[in-house]
Coordinates of C-alpha atoms in Angstrom, one line a residue:
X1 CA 147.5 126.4 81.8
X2 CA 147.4 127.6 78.5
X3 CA 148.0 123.3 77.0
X4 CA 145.3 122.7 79.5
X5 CA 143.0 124.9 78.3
X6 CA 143.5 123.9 74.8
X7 CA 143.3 120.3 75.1
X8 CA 140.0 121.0 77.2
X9 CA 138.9 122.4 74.1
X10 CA 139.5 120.2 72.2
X11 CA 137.7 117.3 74.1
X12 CA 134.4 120.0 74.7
X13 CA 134.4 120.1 70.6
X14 CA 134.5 116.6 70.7
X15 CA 131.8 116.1 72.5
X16 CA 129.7 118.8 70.7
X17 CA 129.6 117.3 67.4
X18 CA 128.5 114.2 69.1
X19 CA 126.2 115.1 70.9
X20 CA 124.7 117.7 67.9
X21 CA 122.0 116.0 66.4
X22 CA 122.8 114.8 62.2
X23 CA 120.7 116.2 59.5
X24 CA 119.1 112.8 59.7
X25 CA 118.2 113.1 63.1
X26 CA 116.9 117.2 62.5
X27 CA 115.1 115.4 59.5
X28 CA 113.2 112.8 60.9
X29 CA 111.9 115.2 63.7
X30 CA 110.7 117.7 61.2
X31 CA 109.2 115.5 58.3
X32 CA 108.7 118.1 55.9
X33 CA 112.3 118.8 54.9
X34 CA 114.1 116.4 52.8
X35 CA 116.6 113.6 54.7
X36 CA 120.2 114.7 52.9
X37 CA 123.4 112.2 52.7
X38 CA 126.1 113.2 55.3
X39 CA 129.5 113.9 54.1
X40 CA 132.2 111.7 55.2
X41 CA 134.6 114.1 57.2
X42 CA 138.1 113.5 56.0
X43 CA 139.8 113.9 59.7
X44 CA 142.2 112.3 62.2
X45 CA 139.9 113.2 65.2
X46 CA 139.5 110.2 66.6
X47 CA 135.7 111.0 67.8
X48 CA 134.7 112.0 64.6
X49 CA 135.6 109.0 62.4
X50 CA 134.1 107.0 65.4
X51 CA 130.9 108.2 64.8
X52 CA 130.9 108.3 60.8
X53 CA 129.3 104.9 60.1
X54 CA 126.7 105.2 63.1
X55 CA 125.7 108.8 62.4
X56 CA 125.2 107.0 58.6
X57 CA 123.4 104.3 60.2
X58 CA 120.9 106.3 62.1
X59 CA 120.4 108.4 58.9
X60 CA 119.4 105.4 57.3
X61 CA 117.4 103.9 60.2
X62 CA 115.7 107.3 61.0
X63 CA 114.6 107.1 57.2
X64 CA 113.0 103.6 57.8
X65 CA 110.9 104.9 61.1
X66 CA 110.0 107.4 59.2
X67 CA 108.0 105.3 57.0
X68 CA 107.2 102.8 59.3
X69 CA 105.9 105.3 61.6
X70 CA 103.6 106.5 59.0
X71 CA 102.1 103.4 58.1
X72 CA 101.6 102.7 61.5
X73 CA 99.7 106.1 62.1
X74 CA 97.5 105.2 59.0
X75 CA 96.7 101.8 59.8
X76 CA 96.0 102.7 63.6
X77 CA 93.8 105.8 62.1
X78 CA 92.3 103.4 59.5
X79 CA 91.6 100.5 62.0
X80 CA 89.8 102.7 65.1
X81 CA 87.4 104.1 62.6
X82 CA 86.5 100.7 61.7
X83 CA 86.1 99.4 65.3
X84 CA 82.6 99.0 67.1
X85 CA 82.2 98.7 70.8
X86 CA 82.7 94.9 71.7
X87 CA 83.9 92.8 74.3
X88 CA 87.4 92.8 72.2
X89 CA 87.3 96.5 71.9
X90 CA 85.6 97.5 75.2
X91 CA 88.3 100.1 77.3
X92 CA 87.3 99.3 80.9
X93 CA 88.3 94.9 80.5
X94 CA 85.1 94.8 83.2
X95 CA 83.2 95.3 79.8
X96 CA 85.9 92.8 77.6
X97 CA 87.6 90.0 79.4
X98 CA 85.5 89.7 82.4
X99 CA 82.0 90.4 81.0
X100 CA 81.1 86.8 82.2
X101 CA 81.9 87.3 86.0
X102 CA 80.7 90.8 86.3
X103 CA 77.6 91.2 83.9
X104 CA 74.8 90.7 86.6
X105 CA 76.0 94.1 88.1
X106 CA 74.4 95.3 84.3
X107 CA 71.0 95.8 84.8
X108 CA 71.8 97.8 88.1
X109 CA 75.1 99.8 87.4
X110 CA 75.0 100.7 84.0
X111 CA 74.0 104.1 81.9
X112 CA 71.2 101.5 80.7
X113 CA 70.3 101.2 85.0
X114 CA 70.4 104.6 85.5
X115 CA 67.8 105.4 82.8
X116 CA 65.8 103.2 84.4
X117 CA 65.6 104.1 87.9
X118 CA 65.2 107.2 87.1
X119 CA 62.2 106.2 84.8
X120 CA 60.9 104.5 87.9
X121 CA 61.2 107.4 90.0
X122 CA 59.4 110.0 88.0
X123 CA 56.4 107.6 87.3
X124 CA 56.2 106.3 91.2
X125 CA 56.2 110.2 91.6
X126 CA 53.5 110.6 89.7
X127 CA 51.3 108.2 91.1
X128 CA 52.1 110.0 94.6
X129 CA 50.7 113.1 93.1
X130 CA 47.8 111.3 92.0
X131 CA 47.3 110.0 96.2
X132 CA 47.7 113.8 97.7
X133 CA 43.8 115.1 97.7
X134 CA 44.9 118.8 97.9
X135 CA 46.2 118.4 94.3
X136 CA 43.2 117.6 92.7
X137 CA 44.7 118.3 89.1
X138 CA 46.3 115.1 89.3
X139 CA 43.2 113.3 89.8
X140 CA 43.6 109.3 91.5
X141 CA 44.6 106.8 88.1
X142 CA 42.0 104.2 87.2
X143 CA 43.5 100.6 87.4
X144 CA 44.6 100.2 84.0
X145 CA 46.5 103.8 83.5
X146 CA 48.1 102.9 87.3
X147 CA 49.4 99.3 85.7
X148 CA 50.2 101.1 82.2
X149 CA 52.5 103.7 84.0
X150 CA 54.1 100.9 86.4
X151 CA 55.1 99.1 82.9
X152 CA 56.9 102.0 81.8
X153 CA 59.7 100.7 84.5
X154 CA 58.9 97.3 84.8
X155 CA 59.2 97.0 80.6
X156 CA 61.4 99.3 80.2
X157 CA 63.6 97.6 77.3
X158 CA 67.5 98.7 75.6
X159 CA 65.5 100.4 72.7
X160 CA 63.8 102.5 75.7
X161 CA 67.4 103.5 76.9
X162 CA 68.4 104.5 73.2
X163 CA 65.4 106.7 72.5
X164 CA 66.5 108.2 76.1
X165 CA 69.7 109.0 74.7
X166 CA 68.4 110.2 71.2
X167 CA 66.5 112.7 73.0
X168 CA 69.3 113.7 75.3
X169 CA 71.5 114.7 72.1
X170 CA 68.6 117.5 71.9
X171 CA 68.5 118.6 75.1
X172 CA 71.8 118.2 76.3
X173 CA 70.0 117.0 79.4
X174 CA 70.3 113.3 80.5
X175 CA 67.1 114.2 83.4
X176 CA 64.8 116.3 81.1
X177 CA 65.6 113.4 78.1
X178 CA 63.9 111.1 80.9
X179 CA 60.7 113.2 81.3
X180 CA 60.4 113.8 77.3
X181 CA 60.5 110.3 76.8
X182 CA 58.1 109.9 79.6
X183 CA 55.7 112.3 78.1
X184 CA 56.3 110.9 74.5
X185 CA 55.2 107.7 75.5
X186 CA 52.3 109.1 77.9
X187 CA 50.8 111.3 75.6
X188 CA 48.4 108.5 73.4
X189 CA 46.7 107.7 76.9
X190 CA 43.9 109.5 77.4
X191 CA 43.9 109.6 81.2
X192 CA 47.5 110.7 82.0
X193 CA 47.7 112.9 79.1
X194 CA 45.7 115.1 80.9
X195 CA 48.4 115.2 83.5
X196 CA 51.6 115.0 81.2
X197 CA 53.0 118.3 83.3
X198 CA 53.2 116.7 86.5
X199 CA 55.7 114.7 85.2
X200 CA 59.2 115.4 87.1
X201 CA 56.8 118.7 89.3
X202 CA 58.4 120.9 91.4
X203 CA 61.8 118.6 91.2
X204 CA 65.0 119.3 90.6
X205 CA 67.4 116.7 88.7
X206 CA 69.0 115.6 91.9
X207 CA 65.8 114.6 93.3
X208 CA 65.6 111.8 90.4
X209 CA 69.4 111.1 90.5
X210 CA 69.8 111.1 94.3
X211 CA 66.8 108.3 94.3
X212 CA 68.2 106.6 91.3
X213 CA 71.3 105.9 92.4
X214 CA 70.3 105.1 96.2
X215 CA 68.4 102.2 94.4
X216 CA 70.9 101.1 92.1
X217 CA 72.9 100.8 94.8
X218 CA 70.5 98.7 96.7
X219 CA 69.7 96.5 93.9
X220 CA 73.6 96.1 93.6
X221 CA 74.3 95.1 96.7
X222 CA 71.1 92.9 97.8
X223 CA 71.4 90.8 94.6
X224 CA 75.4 90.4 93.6
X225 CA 78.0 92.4 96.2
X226 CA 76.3 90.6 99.4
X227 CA 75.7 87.1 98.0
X228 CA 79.0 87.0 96.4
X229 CA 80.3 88.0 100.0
X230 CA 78.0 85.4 101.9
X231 CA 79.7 82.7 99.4
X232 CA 83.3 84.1 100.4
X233 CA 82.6 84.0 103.9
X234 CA 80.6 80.4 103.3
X235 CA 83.4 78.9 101.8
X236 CA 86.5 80.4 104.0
X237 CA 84.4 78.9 107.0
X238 CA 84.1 75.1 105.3
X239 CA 87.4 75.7 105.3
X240 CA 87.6 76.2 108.6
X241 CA 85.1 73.4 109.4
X242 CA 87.0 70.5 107.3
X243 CA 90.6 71.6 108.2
X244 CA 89.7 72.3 111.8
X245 CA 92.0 69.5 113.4
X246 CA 95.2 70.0 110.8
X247 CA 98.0 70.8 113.0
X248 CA 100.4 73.6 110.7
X249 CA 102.8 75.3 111.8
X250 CA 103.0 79.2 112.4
X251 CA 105.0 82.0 111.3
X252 CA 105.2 84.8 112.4
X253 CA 107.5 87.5 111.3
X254 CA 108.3 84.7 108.7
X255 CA 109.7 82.2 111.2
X256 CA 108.5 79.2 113.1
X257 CA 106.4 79.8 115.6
X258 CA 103.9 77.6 118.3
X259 CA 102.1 75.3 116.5
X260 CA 98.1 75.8 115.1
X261 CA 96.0 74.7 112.8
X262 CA 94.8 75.1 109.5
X263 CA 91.4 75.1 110.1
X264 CA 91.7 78.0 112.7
X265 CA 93.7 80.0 110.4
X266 CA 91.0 80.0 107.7
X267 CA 88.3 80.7 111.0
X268 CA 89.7 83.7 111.5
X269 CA 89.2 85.1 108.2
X270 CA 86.1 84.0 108.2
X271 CA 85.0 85.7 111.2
X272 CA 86.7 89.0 110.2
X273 CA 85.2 89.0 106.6
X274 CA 81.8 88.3 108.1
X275 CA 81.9 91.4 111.0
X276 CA 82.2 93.8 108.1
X277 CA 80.2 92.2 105.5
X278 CA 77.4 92.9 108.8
X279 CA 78.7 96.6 108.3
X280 CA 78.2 96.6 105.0
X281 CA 74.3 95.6 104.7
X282 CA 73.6 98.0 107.9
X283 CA 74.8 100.9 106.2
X284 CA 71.6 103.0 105.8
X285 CA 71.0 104.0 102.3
X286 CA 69.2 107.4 102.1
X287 CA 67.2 109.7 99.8
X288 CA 66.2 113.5 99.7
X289 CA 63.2 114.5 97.7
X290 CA 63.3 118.3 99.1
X291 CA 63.4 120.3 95.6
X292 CA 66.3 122.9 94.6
X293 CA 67.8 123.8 97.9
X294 CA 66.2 121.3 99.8
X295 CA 63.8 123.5 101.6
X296 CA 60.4 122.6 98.9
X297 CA 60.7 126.2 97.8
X298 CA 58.2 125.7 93.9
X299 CA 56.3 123.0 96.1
X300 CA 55.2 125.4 98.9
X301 CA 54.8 128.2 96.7
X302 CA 52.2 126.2 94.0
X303 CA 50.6 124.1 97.0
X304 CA 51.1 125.8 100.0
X305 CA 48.5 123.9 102.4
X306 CA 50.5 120.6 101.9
X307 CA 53.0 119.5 104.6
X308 CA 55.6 118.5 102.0
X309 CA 58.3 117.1 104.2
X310 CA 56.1 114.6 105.1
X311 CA 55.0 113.6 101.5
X312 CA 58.9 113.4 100.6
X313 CA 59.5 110.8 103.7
X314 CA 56.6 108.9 102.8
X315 CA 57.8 108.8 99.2
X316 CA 61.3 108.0 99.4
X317 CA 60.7 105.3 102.0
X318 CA 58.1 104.0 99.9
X319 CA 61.2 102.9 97.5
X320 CA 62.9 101.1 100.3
X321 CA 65.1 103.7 101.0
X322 CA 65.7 105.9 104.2
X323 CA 65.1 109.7 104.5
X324 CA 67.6 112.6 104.4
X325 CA 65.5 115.7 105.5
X326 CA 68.6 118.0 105.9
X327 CA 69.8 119.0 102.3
X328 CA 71.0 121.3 100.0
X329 CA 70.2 120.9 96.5
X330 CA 72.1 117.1 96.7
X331 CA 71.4 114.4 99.0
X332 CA 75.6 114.7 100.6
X333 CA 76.2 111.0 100.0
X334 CA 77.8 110.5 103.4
X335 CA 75.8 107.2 104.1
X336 CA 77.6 106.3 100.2
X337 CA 81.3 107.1 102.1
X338 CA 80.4 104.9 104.9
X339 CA 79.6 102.1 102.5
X340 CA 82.8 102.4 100.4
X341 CA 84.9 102.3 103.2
X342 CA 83.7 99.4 104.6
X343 CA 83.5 97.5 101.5
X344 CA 87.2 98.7 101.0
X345 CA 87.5 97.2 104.7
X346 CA 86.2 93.8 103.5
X347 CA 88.0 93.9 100.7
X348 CA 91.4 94.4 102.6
X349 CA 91.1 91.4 104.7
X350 CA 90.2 89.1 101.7
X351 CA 93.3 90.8 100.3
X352 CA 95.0 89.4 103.1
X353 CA 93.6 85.9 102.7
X354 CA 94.8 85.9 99.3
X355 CA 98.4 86.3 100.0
X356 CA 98.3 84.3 103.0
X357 CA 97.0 81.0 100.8
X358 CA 99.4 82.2 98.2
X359 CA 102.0 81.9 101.2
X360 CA 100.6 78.7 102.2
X361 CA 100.7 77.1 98.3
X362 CA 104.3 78.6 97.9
X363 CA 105.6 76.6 101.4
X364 CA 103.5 73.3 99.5
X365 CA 101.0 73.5 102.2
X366 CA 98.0 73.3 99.6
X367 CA 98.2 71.4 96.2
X368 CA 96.1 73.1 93.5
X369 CA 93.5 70.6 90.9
X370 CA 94.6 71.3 87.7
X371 CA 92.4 71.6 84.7
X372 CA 92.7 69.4 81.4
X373 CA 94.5 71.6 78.8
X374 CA 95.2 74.3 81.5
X375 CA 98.8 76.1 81.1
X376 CA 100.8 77.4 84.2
X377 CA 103.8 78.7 82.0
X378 CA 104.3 79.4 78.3
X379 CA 107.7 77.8 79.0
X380 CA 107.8 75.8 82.3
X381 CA 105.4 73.0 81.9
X382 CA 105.4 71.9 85.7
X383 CA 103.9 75.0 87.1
X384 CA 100.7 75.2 88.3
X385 CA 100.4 79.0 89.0
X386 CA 98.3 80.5 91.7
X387 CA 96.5 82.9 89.6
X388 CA 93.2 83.2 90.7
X389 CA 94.4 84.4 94.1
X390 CA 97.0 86.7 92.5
X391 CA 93.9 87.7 90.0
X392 CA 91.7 88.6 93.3
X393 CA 94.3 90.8 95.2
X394 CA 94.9 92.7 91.9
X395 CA 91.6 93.2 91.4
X396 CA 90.8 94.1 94.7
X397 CA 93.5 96.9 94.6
X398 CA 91.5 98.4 91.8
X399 CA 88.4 98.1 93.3
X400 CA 89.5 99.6 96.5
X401 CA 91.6 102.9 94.6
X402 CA 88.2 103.4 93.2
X403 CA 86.0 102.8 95.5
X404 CA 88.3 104.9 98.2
X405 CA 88.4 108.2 95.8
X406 CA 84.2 107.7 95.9
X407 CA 84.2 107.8 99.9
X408 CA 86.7 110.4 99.8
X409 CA 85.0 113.1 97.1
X410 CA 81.4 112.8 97.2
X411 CA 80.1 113.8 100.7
X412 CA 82.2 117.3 99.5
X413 CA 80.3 119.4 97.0
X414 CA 81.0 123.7 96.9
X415 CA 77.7 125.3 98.5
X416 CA 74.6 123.9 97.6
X417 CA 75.9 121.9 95.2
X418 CA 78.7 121.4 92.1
X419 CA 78.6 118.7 89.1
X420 CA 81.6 116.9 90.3
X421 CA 79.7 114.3 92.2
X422 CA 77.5 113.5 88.9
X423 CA 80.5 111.9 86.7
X424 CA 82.4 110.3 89.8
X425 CA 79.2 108.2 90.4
X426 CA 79.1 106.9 86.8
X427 CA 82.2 105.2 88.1
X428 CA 80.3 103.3 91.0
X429 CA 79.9 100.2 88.4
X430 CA 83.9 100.0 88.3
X431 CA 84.5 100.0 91.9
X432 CA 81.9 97.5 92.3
X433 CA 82.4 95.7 89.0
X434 CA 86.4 94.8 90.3
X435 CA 85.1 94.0 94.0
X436 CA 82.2 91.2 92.7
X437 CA 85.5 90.1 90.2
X438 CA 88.0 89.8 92.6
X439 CA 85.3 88.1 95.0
X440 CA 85.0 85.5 91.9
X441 CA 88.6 85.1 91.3
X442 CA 89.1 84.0 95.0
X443 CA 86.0 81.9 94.5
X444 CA 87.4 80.2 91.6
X445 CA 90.9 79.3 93.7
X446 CA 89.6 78.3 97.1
X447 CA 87.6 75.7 94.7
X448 CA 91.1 74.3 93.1
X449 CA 92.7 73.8 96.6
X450 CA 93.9 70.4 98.1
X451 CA 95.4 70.4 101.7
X452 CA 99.1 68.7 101.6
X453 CA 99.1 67.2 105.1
X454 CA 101.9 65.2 104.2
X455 CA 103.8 68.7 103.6
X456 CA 102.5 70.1 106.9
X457 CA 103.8 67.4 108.9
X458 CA 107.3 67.4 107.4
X459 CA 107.6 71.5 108.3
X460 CA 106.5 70.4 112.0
X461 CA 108.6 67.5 112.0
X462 CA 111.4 70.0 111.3
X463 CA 110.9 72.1 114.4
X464 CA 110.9 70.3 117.4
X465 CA 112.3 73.9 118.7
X466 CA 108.5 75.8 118.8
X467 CA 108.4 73.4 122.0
X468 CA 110.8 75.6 124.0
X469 CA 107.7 78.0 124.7
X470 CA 105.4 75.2 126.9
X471 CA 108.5 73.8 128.5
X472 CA 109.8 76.8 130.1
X473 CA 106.2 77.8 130.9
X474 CA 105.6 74.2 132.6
X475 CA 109.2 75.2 134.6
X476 CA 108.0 78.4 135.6
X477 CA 105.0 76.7 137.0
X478 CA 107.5 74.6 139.0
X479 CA 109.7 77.5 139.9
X480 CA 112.5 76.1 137.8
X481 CA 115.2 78.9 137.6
X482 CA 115.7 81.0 134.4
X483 CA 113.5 78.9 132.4
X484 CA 113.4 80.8 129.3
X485 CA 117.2 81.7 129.8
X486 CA 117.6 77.5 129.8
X487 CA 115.7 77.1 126.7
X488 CA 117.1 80.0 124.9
X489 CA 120.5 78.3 125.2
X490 CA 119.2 75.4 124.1
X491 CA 117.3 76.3 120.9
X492 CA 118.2 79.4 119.7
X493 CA 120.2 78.9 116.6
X494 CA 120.9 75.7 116.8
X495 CA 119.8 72.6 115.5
X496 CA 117.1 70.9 117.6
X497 CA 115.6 67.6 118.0
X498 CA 113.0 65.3 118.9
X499 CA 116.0 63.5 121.1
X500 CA 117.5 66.2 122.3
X501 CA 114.5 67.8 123.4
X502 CA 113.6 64.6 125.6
X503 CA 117.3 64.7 127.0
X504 CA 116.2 68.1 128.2
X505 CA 112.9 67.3 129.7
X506 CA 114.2 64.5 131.3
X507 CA 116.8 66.7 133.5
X508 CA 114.4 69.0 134.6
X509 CA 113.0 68.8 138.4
X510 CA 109.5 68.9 137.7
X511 CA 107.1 66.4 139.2
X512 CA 106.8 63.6 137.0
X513 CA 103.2 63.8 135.9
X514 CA 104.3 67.4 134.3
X515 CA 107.6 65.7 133.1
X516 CA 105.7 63.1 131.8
X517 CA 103.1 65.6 129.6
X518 CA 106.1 67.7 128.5
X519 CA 107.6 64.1 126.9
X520 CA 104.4 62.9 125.2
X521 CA 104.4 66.6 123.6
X522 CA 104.9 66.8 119.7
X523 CA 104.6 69.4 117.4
X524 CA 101.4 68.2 116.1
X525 CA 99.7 67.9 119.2
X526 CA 101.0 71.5 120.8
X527 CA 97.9 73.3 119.1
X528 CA 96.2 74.9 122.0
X529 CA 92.7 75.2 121.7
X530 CA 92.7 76.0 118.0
X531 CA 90.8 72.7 116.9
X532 CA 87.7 73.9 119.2
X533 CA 87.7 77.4 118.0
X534 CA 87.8 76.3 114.4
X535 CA 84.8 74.0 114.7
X536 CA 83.0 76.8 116.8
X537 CA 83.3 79.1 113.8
X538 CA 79.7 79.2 112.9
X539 CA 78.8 80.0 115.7
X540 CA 80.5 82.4 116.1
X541 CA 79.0 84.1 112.9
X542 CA 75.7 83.9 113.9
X543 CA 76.5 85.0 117.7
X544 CA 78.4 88.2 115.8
X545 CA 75.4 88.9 113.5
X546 CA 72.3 86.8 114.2
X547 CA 72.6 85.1 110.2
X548 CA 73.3 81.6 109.5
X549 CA 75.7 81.2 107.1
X550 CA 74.8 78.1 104.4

């Protein structure tokens, strides 16, 4: 026991010094003391003289990162306080890399889009005043003050959005900075400076923001998520169309399967994409104009005769947008959850398109046009990589994990309201920014692709087995016993072909008409009806939805 314990010893005090950290090692973690030489231990242990000329090693290494580490703090120090906002330097790569394919969601999604609808709210709120007899302190606008007010919005330039924000480094305020500036630039005209306080009356900043966003999201949608959709779904079903009559062969679960076409495959994406694209535009977007708490309290109070639920319909639906009239001091953004999701719904089963044509590109099925000076590998020179596919389902995960924590956080808010919905729905532009990229991307590939029927027939040529499924239906027909036992013998795992599939047939008693369809059978021709739903696609799109799709 007692050598035991002493060897154990021993070995534990081994161990120790090696796993004790050097001086160098002490001294590279706390910089200000000096890095001292370590003395050469003059011992038998076989541990210790192990470690001598790596412990002196790491000394001298641990000195180097010590300097290199330094420079490298100055120079990244040095180098960010030199760098400007560009698409080289941008953090979000919507804003760098991809500026190209995502920058007509700008003038809608950005801080610069914001300002401006909520520019355009307070003014077309202003003018409403100026329509309501009962406030006749707000007299109706000649003409030319009406049109100078509307160009407020309607010009309403970058250097507008910059004096915006100079103002809101005063106030803290990014609403009030909007009615300043509004005032500011109101104040020279003679007839609305009369008027300058009824600029953002008896509201509450959500009753600009609420609006503001409602119609960047509109503008969004109507002129770049829904087009960019329509050209999805436009393309998926020429697809469709010029494919309709390919003969492919299925797999399901990864394995052959009955025979369909290519052209039917791409008509069911087509049709799926388009049912919730039809979701998408019916989702209602709504707007509250109700004050504080949502119940007009300072409008009531300072007007009392006016019926002001009814001048906050007519206003908000004069903006193209539908009416909330239940709200606290936010509108709840449901109708905003409903929208995510089925965008994120959308986006799933183009997701799933993407990794089926990958599929299809991987078996050979589709060739893809290559580009003059285009590089697949930085080391395999054959390879023309799917990328824009792989591009679109990587973007699309993005878009939907962003898009998903939207429809999940903003229709809940503590009471009457709290400030977490106001910086989640800065992020709208990058849930929507990825979505109208990854749209692109799968643009971009569907445009590259060339069918390989030559590659498609070989696979069907190869398995004469997917037959086994209308023979033993024709012998049940016939009252043939155990069909499916008979063909199971047959086919499963073995090697099956076009000769000994005919041996088959030609033993069965069937009548010969049936026997004689069962023999002119191939796997190109077993495709059910898939060549008529194919070509029926469009429609089908329009019976779904009552659009043509161009």
């Amino acid at each position: 026991m007692e050598l035991e314990a002493a060897t154990s010893c021993r070995i534990s005090s081994s161990f120790s010094r090696l796993l004790t950290p050097p001086p160098a090692a002490i001294s590279f973690i706390n910089r200000d003391k000096p890095t001292k030489a370590l003395p050469v231990p003059l011992s038998g242990n076989l541990f210790a003289n192990a470690s001598v000329r790596a412990r002196r090693n790491f000394q001298c290494k641990a000195s180097n990162n010590i300097e290199v580490a330094d420079k490298l703090k100055m120079a990244a120090t040095d180098f960010s306080d030199d760098l400007e906002l560009s698409s080289l330097t941008a953090l979000c790569p919507l804003d760098g890399r991809y500026w190209e394919k995502v920058k007509g969601l700008v003038p809608f999604l950005s801080e610069y889009g914001l300002i401006r609808y909520r520019v355009l709210v307070e003014v077309k709120w202003l003018l409403k005043l100026s329509q309501i007899p009962e406030i006749p302190e707000v007299p109706k606008f000649s003409k030319a003050a009406e049109t100078f007010l509307e160009n407020l919005f309607h010009e309403f330039s970058l250097n507008d959005a910059k004096e915006v924000k100079k103002i809101e480094k005063v106030t803290n305020h990014d609403v009030k900075a909007v009615e300043y500036f509004l005032k500011k630039k109101c104040q020279a005209h003679p007839e609305i400076a009369k008027v300058l306080e009824f600029f953002h009356f008896a509201c509450t900043s959500e009753d600009i923001n609420n609006l503001a966003h409602a119609l960047m999201l509109k503008e969004a949608l109507d002129r770049s998520i829904l087009p960019a959709m329509d050209e999805v779904i436009s393309k998926i079903s020429k697809m469709a169309l010029d494919n309709a009559s390919i003969p492919m062969l299925s797999r399901t679960h990864g394995q052959p399967a009955s025979p369909t076409t290519l052209g039917k495959e791409m008509a069911i994406f087509a049709y799926r994409l388009n049912s919730l694209r039809w979701n998408v535009s019916k989702v209602k977007i709504l707007g509250k104009f109700a004050g504080a708490v949502g119940n007009y309290n300072a409008h009531l109070v300072a007007y009392p005769d006016i019926i002001w639920p009814k001048v906050a319909e007519e206003f908000v639906k004069s903006l193209g947008i539908g009416f909330n009239p239940y709200v606290p001091q936010i509108e709840p953004h449901d109708y905003m959850a409903e929208l995510f999701h089925s965008i994120i719904l959308f986006n799933n089963i183009l997701l799933d398109f993407n990794r089926d044509i990958w599929g299809y590109i991987s078996l050979g099925y589709f060739k893809q046009l290559t580009k003059a000076g285009e590089i697949g590998s930085s080391t395999m020179p054959h390879k023309v990589n799917p990328i824009d596919f792989e591009n679109s389902e990587g973007n699309l995960g993005v878009a939907n994990g962003g898009l998903s924590h939207l429809s999940m956080k903003l229709p809940i808010s503590r009471w009457q309201r709290d400030l977490t919905d106001s910086t989640v729905l800065r992020n709208m532009g990058v849930g929507l920014g990825h979505t109208l990229l990854a749209y692109k991307n799968a643009l971009q590939g569907i445009a590259k692709l060339q069918v390989n029927e030559a590659r498609l027939s070989e696979d069907l040529n190869s398995c004469w087995e997917v037959l086994a499924e209308p023979i033993q239906t024709v012998m049940r027909r016939y009252g043939v016993p155990e069909p499916y036992e008979k063909l199971k013998e047959l086919t499963r795992g073995r090697s099956v072909t076009q000769e000994s599939m005919r041996e088959f047939i030609n033993g069965l008693d069937i009548p010969s008409d049936a026997k004689s369809s069962l023999l002119n059978l191939t796997p190109q021709s077993y495709v059910g009806a898939a060549t008529e739903l194919a070509q029926n696609i469009e429609l089908a799109l329009r019976l779904v939805n009552g659009r043509s799709i161009h």
